[in-house]
Amino acid sequence: MSMESKIKDSSPPNRIKIHQPDANKADRFNPRNRIYVRAVTGVWSSLRRRMGWVAMLFFFILPWVPWGDRQAVWFNLSEQKFHVFALTIWPQDLTLLAALFMIAAFGLFFVTTYLGRVWCGYTCPQTVWTFIFIWFEEKFEGARNKRIKLDKMPWSFNKIWRKAAKHLSWIMVSLLTAMTFVSYFVPTHLIYVDVFTLHADGSVYFWVIFFTLATYGNAGWMREIMCLHMCPYARFQSAMFDKNTYIVGYDSMRGETRGPRSRKADPKALGLGDCIDCDLCVQVCPTGIDIRNGLQYECINCGACIDACDNTMQRMGYDKGLISYTTENKLAGSQEKVARPKLLGYGIVLTVMVLVFIYASATISPVRMDIIRDRNALYRDNSQGEIENTYTIKLLNKTEQQQQYQLSVTGLDNPHWIGPQSIKIAAGEVITLPISIAVSPSSLSKSINDIDIIVSTTINNQQISIKQETRFFGR
């Protein structure tokens, strides 16, 4: 007699369900098969919602925060200036943006190595907006079973108004999202007035429509397709995982063999584990996976299945934690290691880059100077009998106020400066200043002399000077 027959023979009248792959389940990798996500409550779902609200409010409110006579965060592409509160980044400082992106990348690597794909589950815009859209879906169409039933029903007034209300709410959220995103590049106080009064530039309308459709399509229709088929992060995350990375894991030693039973039944007497095979962990998963099948790249570590399973365990009177945030080593009964070379390496690189970025940001010069020598003649003898070199100085005022700048030169004895040495430059203005420097031939001991041209100003009662090396040619 087979093991399955023995279990069936010894079972009570309600037959025990032996877990087998369900051939009738829809292929979750088929984009045409829709996943109906079931609502769930619990610790991790509450945390995810709160973090989603924080991220969403931060995104929507930040463009409205004032800073002087402008908004605090403004990526002014037309003038090639990125304003982030008191920091203004010019094209000459774009290495700071590159460093910021590298910090974000290594920060993601560090967090992923330690906590798995928590970025995807808790703060990824695709996840945050998808759950917002699902919330509207539940409000207008009902819980999971009602939504499935509604989609199977023929078209009627009830179905039409519910679908219309849902899609209208999606479009409104998408439009608000698009206008907020564009307002990071166009002044916020103008975009909302100009767009609705039809005075906005054509490019503004294009990007607002584009991001409205992108948000509506991604969060409303594509959802898990983005995670399963399009997001590159899911594909290379395995390079950062190890056996000590925290993942959402199912304790098969405790849960198997699965099977339904009454609350009063003793699972050990029935030869069962703690898993009652209710499939709630699958129904609440936004990517439609069964975490009981082991670690899968589609898992976004959102913890929804943990809450669903904990709720079931609590109702059954079992211990929570059948599905939990755990590590492969812990599931295998091995010792966990928090400090490991890869994690420490990411942490060290991240710390160094953050410190370098802070230092570079704090030491951004408020003025930029470029010096171009006259390439037509190395030098000339002027009417006073002096040796004269000609230069073109370009000065950029990188502050947001008009500044008075003083110019001087070092490295020569008794130099004669020909041209303005004091000049006012408006905020963000670039000027080109032709000047000449002349000296007596007797003061030159060699034909090529290294000199420094210095520009200085006073900002907030602080003297600031920068210098740039060039050469003075003699006979």
Coordinates of C-alpha atoms in Angstrom, one line a residue:
M1 CA 0.0 0.0 0.0
S2 CA 1.3 3.5 -0.9
M3 CA 2.1 6.1 1.7
E4 CA -0.7 8.3 0.3
S5 CA -3.2 5.4 0.6
K6 CA -2.2 4.8 4.3
I7 CA -2.8 8.5 5.1
K8 CA -6.2 8.4 3.4
D9 CA -7.2 5.2 5.2
S10 CA -6.2 6.6 8.6
S11 CA -7.9 10.0 8.0
P12 CA -11.2 11.1 9.4
P13 CA -14.2 11.5 7.1
N14 CA -12.9 14.8 5.8
R15 CA -10.2 13.6 3.4
I16 CA -6.7 15.1 3.9
K17 CA -5.5 17.2 1.0
I18 CA -2.1 16.0 -0.1
H19 CA -0.2 18.9 -1.8
Q20 CA 0.4 18.5 -5.5
P21 CA 1.0 21.1 -8.2
D22 CA -2.3 22.4 -9.5
A23 CA -2.3 22.0 -13.2
N24 CA -5.4 24.1 -13.5
K25 CA -3.9 27.2 -12.0
A26 CA -3.3 30.0 -14.5
D27 CA 0.2 30.6 -15.7
R28 CA 1.3 33.6 -13.6
F29 CA 4.1 34.4 -16.2
N30 CA 1.5 34.9 -18.9
P31 CA 0.9 38.7 -19.1
R32 CA -2.8 38.1 -20.1
N33 CA -3.5 36.3 -16.7
R34 CA -4.5 38.9 -14.1
I35 CA -3.5 38.6 -10.5
Y36 CA -6.3 39.6 -8.0
V37 CA -4.5 40.7 -4.9
R38 CA -6.3 40.0 -1.6
A39 CA -6.2 42.6 1.1
V40 CA -4.4 41.7 4.3
T41 CA -3.7 43.3 7.6
G42 CA -0.7 42.8 9.9
V43 CA 2.6 44.3 11.1
W44 CA 4.4 44.3 7.8
S45 CA 1.4 45.4 5.8
S46 CA 0.9 48.3 8.2
L47 CA 4.6 49.2 8.0
R48 CA 4.5 49.1 4.2
R49 CA 1.5 51.3 4.0
R50 CA 3.1 53.9 6.4
M51 CA 6.3 53.9 4.4
G52 CA 4.3 54.2 1.2
W53 CA 2.4 57.2 2.6
V54 CA 5.7 58.8 3.8
A55 CA 7.3 58.3 0.3
M56 CA 4.2 59.5 -1.5
L57 CA 3.7 62.7 0.7
F58 CA 7.4 63.4 0.4
F59 CA 7.2 63.2 -3.4
F60 CA 4.0 65.4 -3.6
I61 CA 4.9 68.0 -1.1
L62 CA 8.6 68.6 -1.8
P63 CA 8.1 70.7 -5.0
W64 CA 5.9 73.1 -2.9
V65 CA 8.6 73.8 -0.3
P66 CA 9.9 77.3 -0.8
W67 CA 13.6 78.3 -0.6
G68 CA 14.2 82.0 -1.0
D69 CA 12.6 83.2 -4.2
R70 CA 12.4 79.7 -5.7
Q71 CA 11.3 76.2 -4.8
A72 CA 13.6 74.1 -2.6
V73 CA 14.1 71.3 -5.2
W74 CA 14.2 72.5 -8.8
F75 CA 16.0 70.9 -11.7
N76 CA 16.2 73.9 -14.0
L77 CA 17.2 72.3 -17.3
S78 CA 16.9 75.5 -19.3
E79 CA 19.5 77.3 -17.3
Q80 CA 21.4 74.0 -16.5
K81 CA 21.1 74.4 -12.8
F82 CA 20.0 71.9 -10.2
H83 CA 18.8 73.4 -7.0
V84 CA 18.6 71.2 -3.9
F85 CA 17.7 73.5 -1.0
A86 CA 20.9 75.6 -0.4
L87 CA 23.0 73.6 -2.8
T88 CA 23.1 74.7 -6.5
I89 CA 24.7 72.2 -8.9
W90 CA 26.0 73.5 -12.2
P91 CA 27.1 71.5 -15.3
Q92 CA 30.7 71.9 -14.0
D93 CA 29.7 70.1 -10.8
L94 CA 27.9 67.2 -12.4
T95 CA 30.4 64.8 -10.9
L96 CA 28.5 65.4 -7.7
L97 CA 25.4 63.9 -9.4
A98 CA 27.4 61.0 -10.6
A99 CA 28.7 60.5 -7.1
L100 CA 25.1 60.7 -5.8
F101 CA 23.9 58.0 -8.2
M102 CA 26.9 55.8 -7.1
I103 CA 26.0 56.3 -3.5
A104 CA 22.4 55.3 -4.2
A105 CA 23.6 52.2 -6.1
F106 CA 26.0 51.1 -3.3
G107 CA 23.3 51.9 -0.7
L108 CA 21.0 49.6 -2.6
F109 CA 23.6 46.9 -2.8
F110 CA 24.3 47.1 0.9
V111 CA 20.6 47.0 1.9
T112 CA 19.9 44.1 -0.6
T113 CA 22.9 42.1 0.7
Y114 CA 21.6 42.5 4.3
L115 CA 17.8 42.7 4.0
G116 CA 17.0 41.4 0.5
R117 CA 14.6 43.2 -1.7
V118 CA 13.0 45.4 0.9
W119 CA 13.4 48.4 -1.5
C120 CA 11.1 46.6 -3.9
G121 CA 8.6 45.7 -1.2
Y122 CA 8.4 48.9 0.7
T123 CA 9.7 52.0 -1.2
C124 CA 9.8 51.2 -4.9
P125 CA 7.5 53.7 -6.7
Q126 CA 6.0 50.8 -8.7
T127 CA 5.0 49.0 -5.5
V128 CA 3.7 52.2 -3.8
W129 CA 1.6 53.3 -6.7
T130 CA 0.4 49.8 -7.4
F131 CA -1.0 49.4 -3.9
I132 CA -2.6 52.9 -4.1
F133 CA -4.4 51.7 -7.3
I134 CA -5.4 48.4 -5.6
W135 CA -6.9 50.5 -2.8
F136 CA -9.1 52.3 -5.2
E137 CA -9.9 49.0 -6.9
E138 CA -11.1 47.6 -3.6
K139 CA -13.2 50.6 -2.8
F140 CA -15.1 50.6 -6.0
E141 CA -15.2 46.8 -6.9
G142 CA -15.0 45.1 -3.5
A143 CA -12.7 42.5 -2.1
R144 CA -10.8 39.9 -4.1
N145 CA -13.7 37.4 -4.6
K146 CA -16.1 40.2 -5.5
R147 CA -13.7 41.6 -8.1
I148 CA -13.3 38.1 -9.7
K149 CA -17.0 37.7 -9.8
L150 CA -17.6 41.2 -11.2
D151 CA -15.1 40.6 -14.1
K152 CA -17.0 37.4 -15.0
M153 CA -20.4 39.1 -15.0
P154 CA -21.9 40.5 -18.2
W155 CA -21.8 44.2 -18.6
S156 CA -24.5 46.0 -16.7
F157 CA -25.0 49.5 -15.2
N158 CA -23.5 48.3 -11.9
K159 CA -20.4 47.0 -13.6
I160 CA -20.0 50.0 -15.8
W161 CA -20.2 52.6 -13.1
R162 CA -17.8 50.7 -10.8
K163 CA -15.3 50.2 -13.6
A164 CA -15.6 53.8 -14.7
A165 CA -15.2 55.2 -11.2
K166 CA -12.1 53.0 -10.7
H167 CA -10.4 54.1 -13.9
L168 CA -11.3 57.7 -13.4
S169 CA -9.7 57.6 -9.9
W170 CA -6.6 56.0 -11.5
I171 CA -6.4 58.7 -14.1
M172 CA -6.7 61.5 -11.6
V173 CA -4.0 60.0 -9.4
S174 CA -1.8 59.5 -12.5
L175 CA -2.4 63.1 -13.7
L176 CA -1.5 64.4 -10.2
T177 CA 1.6 62.2 -10.2
A178 CA 2.7 63.4 -13.7
M179 CA 2.2 67.1 -12.8
T180 CA 4.1 66.7 -9.6
F181 CA 7.0 65.0 -11.4
V182 CA 7.1 67.7 -14.1
S183 CA 7.0 70.4 -11.4
Y184 CA 10.5 69.3 -10.3
F185 CA 11.6 70.7 -13.7
V186 CA 9.1 73.5 -14.2
P187 CA 8.3 76.0 -11.4
T188 CA 5.4 74.5 -9.4
H189 CA 3.5 77.8 -9.0
L190 CA 3.4 78.1 -12.8
I191 CA 2.7 74.6 -14.0
Y192 CA -0.7 74.1 -12.4
V193 CA -2.0 77.4 -13.6
D194 CA -0.5 77.2 -17.1
V195 CA -1.6 73.7 -17.8
F196 CA -5.2 74.2 -16.9
T197 CA -5.4 77.6 -18.6
L198 CA -3.8 76.2 -21.7
H199 CA -0.8 78.5 -21.5
A200 CA 1.9 75.9 -20.9
D201 CA 4.6 75.1 -23.4
G202 CA 4.0 72.2 -25.7
S203 CA 6.8 70.1 -24.2
V204 CA 5.1 70.5 -20.8
Y205 CA 1.9 69.0 -22.1
F206 CA 3.8 66.2 -23.8
W207 CA 5.6 65.2 -20.6
V208 CA 2.5 65.5 -18.4
I209 CA 0.5 63.3 -20.8
F210 CA 3.4 60.9 -21.2
F211 CA 3.9 60.4 -17.4
T212 CA 0.1 60.2 -16.8
L213 CA -0.2 57.3 -19.3
A214 CA 3.0 55.7 -17.9
T215 CA 1.7 55.8 -14.3
Y216 CA -1.8 54.7 -15.4
G217 CA -0.4 51.8 -17.4
N218 CA 2.3 50.7 -15.0
A219 CA 0.3 50.8 -11.7
G220 CA -3.1 50.1 -13.2
W221 CA -2.5 47.5 -15.8
M222 CA 1.0 46.1 -15.9
R223 CA 1.7 45.9 -12.1
E224 CA 3.5 42.6 -11.6
I225 CA 4.5 42.5 -15.2
M226 CA 7.0 45.3 -14.5
C227 CA 8.5 43.1 -11.7
L228 CA 8.4 39.8 -13.5
H229 CA 9.5 40.8 -17.0
M230 CA 10.9 44.3 -17.2
C231 CA 12.7 45.3 -13.9
P232 CA 16.4 44.6 -14.3
Y233 CA 16.9 44.6 -10.5
A234 CA 15.1 41.3 -10.1
R235 CA 17.6 39.8 -12.6
F236 CA 20.9 40.8 -10.9
Q237 CA 19.8 40.7 -7.3
S238 CA 21.1 37.2 -6.9
A239 CA 24.6 38.5 -7.3
M240 CA 24.1 40.3 -4.0
F241 CA 22.3 37.6 -2.1
D242 CA 24.0 35.0 0.1
K243 CA 22.8 32.5 2.6
N244 CA 22.8 35.1 5.4
T245 CA 20.6 37.6 3.4
Y246 CA 17.2 38.2 5.0
I247 CA 14.5 36.9 2.7
V248 CA 10.8 35.9 3.1
G249 CA 11.1 32.2 3.7
Y250 CA 8.7 29.3 4.5
D251 CA 9.8 26.8 7.2
S252 CA 9.1 23.6 5.3
M253 CA 10.3 21.5 8.2
R254 CA 7.5 22.9 10.3
G255 CA 4.9 23.3 7.6
E256 CA 5.0 20.0 5.7
T257 CA 3.0 17.9 5.1
R258 CA 0.3 20.5 4.3
G259 CA -3.4 19.8 4.6
P260 CA -6.7 21.3 5.8
R261 CA -8.0 20.3 9.2
S262 CA -10.3 21.6 11.9
R263 CA -9.1 23.9 14.6
K264 CA -9.5 21.2 17.3
A265 CA -7.6 18.5 15.3
D266 CA -4.1 17.5 16.4
P267 CA -2.0 17.9 13.2
K268 CA 0.7 15.5 14.5
A269 CA -1.9 12.7 14.9
L270 CA -2.9 13.3 11.3
G271 CA 0.6 13.3 10.1
L272 CA 0.4 17.0 9.1
G273 CA 2.6 20.1 9.5
D274 CA 1.3 23.5 10.5
C275 CA 0.5 24.6 7.0
I276 CA -3.3 24.2 6.4
D277 CA -2.8 24.8 2.6
C278 CA -5.3 27.8 2.7
D279 CA -3.4 29.5 -0.2
L280 CA -3.8 32.9 1.4
C281 CA -0.1 33.5 1.1
V282 CA -0.6 33.2 -2.7
Q283 CA -3.7 35.3 -2.8
V284 CA -2.1 38.3 -1.0
C285 CA 1.1 38.2 -3.1
P286 CA 1.3 41.1 -5.5
T287 CA 3.4 39.0 -7.9
G288 CA 1.3 35.9 -7.5
I289 CA 4.0 33.5 -6.4
D290 CA 3.8 30.7 -3.9
I291 CA 6.5 31.4 -1.3
R292 CA 6.2 27.8 -0.1
N293 CA 8.1 26.7 -3.3
G294 CA 11.2 28.3 -2.0
L295 CA 13.2 31.5 -2.8
Q296 CA 12.1 33.0 -6.2
Y297 CA 13.4 36.1 -8.0
E298 CA 9.8 37.4 -8.3
C299 CA 9.5 37.8 -4.5
I300 CA 9.7 41.5 -3.6
N301 CA 10.0 41.0 0.2
C302 CA 6.8 42.9 0.9
G303 CA 5.9 40.6 3.8
A304 CA 2.2 40.3 2.8
C305 CA 2.4 36.5 2.9
I306 CA 3.9 36.7 6.4
D307 CA 0.9 38.7 7.7
A308 CA -1.6 36.4 5.9
C309 CA 0.1 33.3 7.4
D310 CA 0.5 34.8 10.9
N311 CA -3.2 35.6 10.9
T312 CA -4.0 32.0 9.9
M313 CA -1.7 30.6 12.5
Q314 CA -3.3 32.8 15.2
R315 CA -6.8 31.6 14.2
M316 CA -5.6 28.0 14.3
G317 CA -3.9 28.5 17.7
Y318 CA -0.4 27.7 16.3
D319 CA 2.8 29.7 16.7
K320 CA 3.4 32.5 14.3
G321 CA 6.4 32.5 12.0
L322 CA 5.7 29.7 9.6
I323 CA 6.5 32.3 7.0
S324 CA 8.9 35.0 8.2
Y325 CA 11.9 37.2 7.4
T326 CA 14.7 34.7 7.8
T327 CA 17.9 33.5 6.1
E328 CA 18.7 30.3 4.2
N329 CA 21.2 29.4 7.0
K330 CA 18.6 29.8 9.7
L331 CA 16.1 27.7 7.7
A332 CA 18.8 25.0 7.3
G333 CA 19.6 25.1 11.0
S334 CA 23.0 26.7 10.5
Q335 CA 24.5 29.7 12.3
E336 CA 23.7 33.2 10.9
K337 CA 26.5 35.6 10.2
V338 CA 25.8 39.3 10.0
A339 CA 29.3 40.7 9.5
R340 CA 30.6 39.1 6.3
P341 CA 33.2 40.3 3.7
K342 CA 30.7 41.3 1.0
L343 CA 28.5 43.3 3.4
L344 CA 31.5 45.0 5.0
G345 CA 32.9 45.8 1.6
Y346 CA 29.7 47.5 0.5
G347 CA 29.4 49.3 3.8
I348 CA 33.0 50.7 3.6
V349 CA 32.7 51.8 0.0
L350 CA 29.3 53.4 0.8
T351 CA 30.7 55.3 3.9
V352 CA 33.7 56.6 2.0
M353 CA 31.6 57.8 -0.9
V354 CA 29.1 59.5 1.4
L355 CA 32.0 61.3 3.2
V356 CA 33.6 62.3 -0.1
F357 CA 30.2 63.6 -1.4
I358 CA 29.6 65.6 1.8
Y359 CA 33.1 67.2 1.6
A360 CA 32.7 67.9 -2.2
S361 CA 29.3 69.5 -1.6
A362 CA 30.5 71.6 1.2
T363 CA 33.5 72.9 -0.7
I364 CA 31.8 73.8 -4.0
S365 CA 33.4 77.0 -5.1
P366 CA 30.9 79.9 -5.6
V367 CA 32.8 81.1 -8.6
R368 CA 34.4 79.3 -11.6
M369 CA 37.3 80.7 -13.6
D370 CA 38.7 79.6 -16.9
I371 CA 41.8 81.1 -18.4
I372 CA 42.7 81.0 -22.1
R373 CA 46.0 82.3 -23.3
D374 CA 46.3 84.3 -26.6
R375 CA 47.4 81.6 -29.0
N376 CA 48.4 84.0 -31.8
A377 CA 51.5 85.3 -30.0
L378 CA 53.3 84.0 -26.9
Y379 CA 54.3 87.6 -26.0
R380 CA 54.8 91.1 -27.4
D381 CA 56.8 94.2 -26.5
N382 CA 54.4 97.1 -25.7
S383 CA 55.1 100.8 -26.1
Q384 CA 56.4 101.1 -22.6
G385 CA 59.1 98.6 -23.3
E386 CA 57.4 95.9 -21.2
I387 CA 56.8 92.2 -22.1
E388 CA 53.1 91.7 -22.3
N389 CA 51.0 88.5 -22.4
T390 CA 47.3 88.5 -23.3
Y391 CA 44.7 86.3 -21.6
T392 CA 40.9 85.8 -21.8
I393 CA 39.3 85.1 -18.4
K394 CA 35.9 83.6 -18.2
L395 CA 34.1 84.0 -14.8
L396 CA 30.9 82.3 -13.7
N397 CA 29.0 83.5 -10.7
K398 CA 27.6 80.3 -9.2
T399 CA 25.7 82.0 -6.4
E400 CA 22.2 83.3 -6.5
Q401 CA 23.1 86.9 -5.8
Q402 CA 25.1 89.5 -7.6
Q403 CA 28.8 89.5 -6.5
Q404 CA 31.7 91.8 -6.7
Y405 CA 34.9 90.1 -7.7
Q406 CA 38.6 91.2 -7.4
L407 CA 41.3 89.9 -9.8
S408 CA 45.0 89.8 -9.1
V409 CA 48.1 87.9 -10.2
T410 CA 51.0 86.4 -8.3
G411 CA 54.4 84.9 -9.4
L412 CA 55.8 88.0 -11.1
D413 CA 57.7 91.0 -9.8
N414 CA 55.8 94.3 -10.1
P415 CA 53.3 93.1 -12.7
H416 CA 51.2 95.7 -14.6
W417 CA 47.6 94.6 -14.9
I418 CA 45.9 95.9 -18.1
G419 CA 42.2 95.7 -17.9
P420 CA 39.5 95.7 -15.1
Q421 CA 40.5 94.2 -11.8
S422 CA 37.1 94.7 -10.1
I423 CA 33.9 93.6 -11.7
K424 CA 30.3 92.9 -10.7
I425 CA 28.6 89.7 -12.0
A426 CA 24.9 88.9 -11.8
A427 CA 23.7 85.7 -10.3
G428 CA 24.3 82.8 -12.7
E429 CA 26.0 85.1 -15.3
V430 CA 29.1 84.2 -17.3
I431 CA 31.4 87.0 -18.5
T432 CA 34.3 87.0 -20.8
L433 CA 37.1 89.4 -19.8
P434 CA 40.1 90.1 -22.0
I435 CA 43.1 91.3 -20.0
S436 CA 46.9 91.7 -20.4
I437 CA 49.7 91.4 -17.9
A438 CA 53.0 93.2 -18.5
V439 CA 56.3 93.2 -16.7
S440 CA 59.7 94.8 -17.1
P441 CA 62.1 92.4 -19.0
S442 CA 64.7 92.8 -16.3
S443 CA 62.4 91.2 -13.7
L444 CA 62.2 88.0 -15.7
S445 CA 64.9 85.4 -14.9
K446 CA 63.6 82.8 -17.4
S447 CA 61.6 82.7 -20.5
I448 CA 58.7 80.6 -19.1
N449 CA 57.2 81.6 -15.8
D450 CA 54.5 79.9 -13.8
I451 CA 51.9 82.4 -12.4
D452 CA 48.6 82.3 -10.6
I453 CA 45.6 84.5 -11.4
I454 CA 43.4 84.9 -8.3
V455 CA 39.8 85.9 -8.1
S456 CA 38.3 86.7 -4.7
T457 CA 35.0 87.9 -3.3
T458 CA 33.2 88.2 0.0
I459 CA 30.1 86.1 0.7
N460 CA 28.3 86.3 4.0
N461 CA 31.2 88.1 5.5
Q462 CA 33.6 85.4 4.5
Q463 CA 36.5 86.0 2.2
I464 CA 36.6 83.4 -0.7
S465 CA 39.4 83.1 -3.2
I466 CA 40.3 80.7 -5.9
K467 CA 43.3 80.7 -8.1
Q468 CA 44.3 79.1 -11.4
E469 CA 47.7 78.5 -12.7
T470 CA 48.8 79.7 -16.1
R471 CA 52.1 80.7 -17.8
F472 CA 53.8 84.0 -18.6
F473 CA 56.2 83.9 -21.6
G474 CA 59.2 86.2 -22.0
R475 CA 62.2 86.5 -24.3

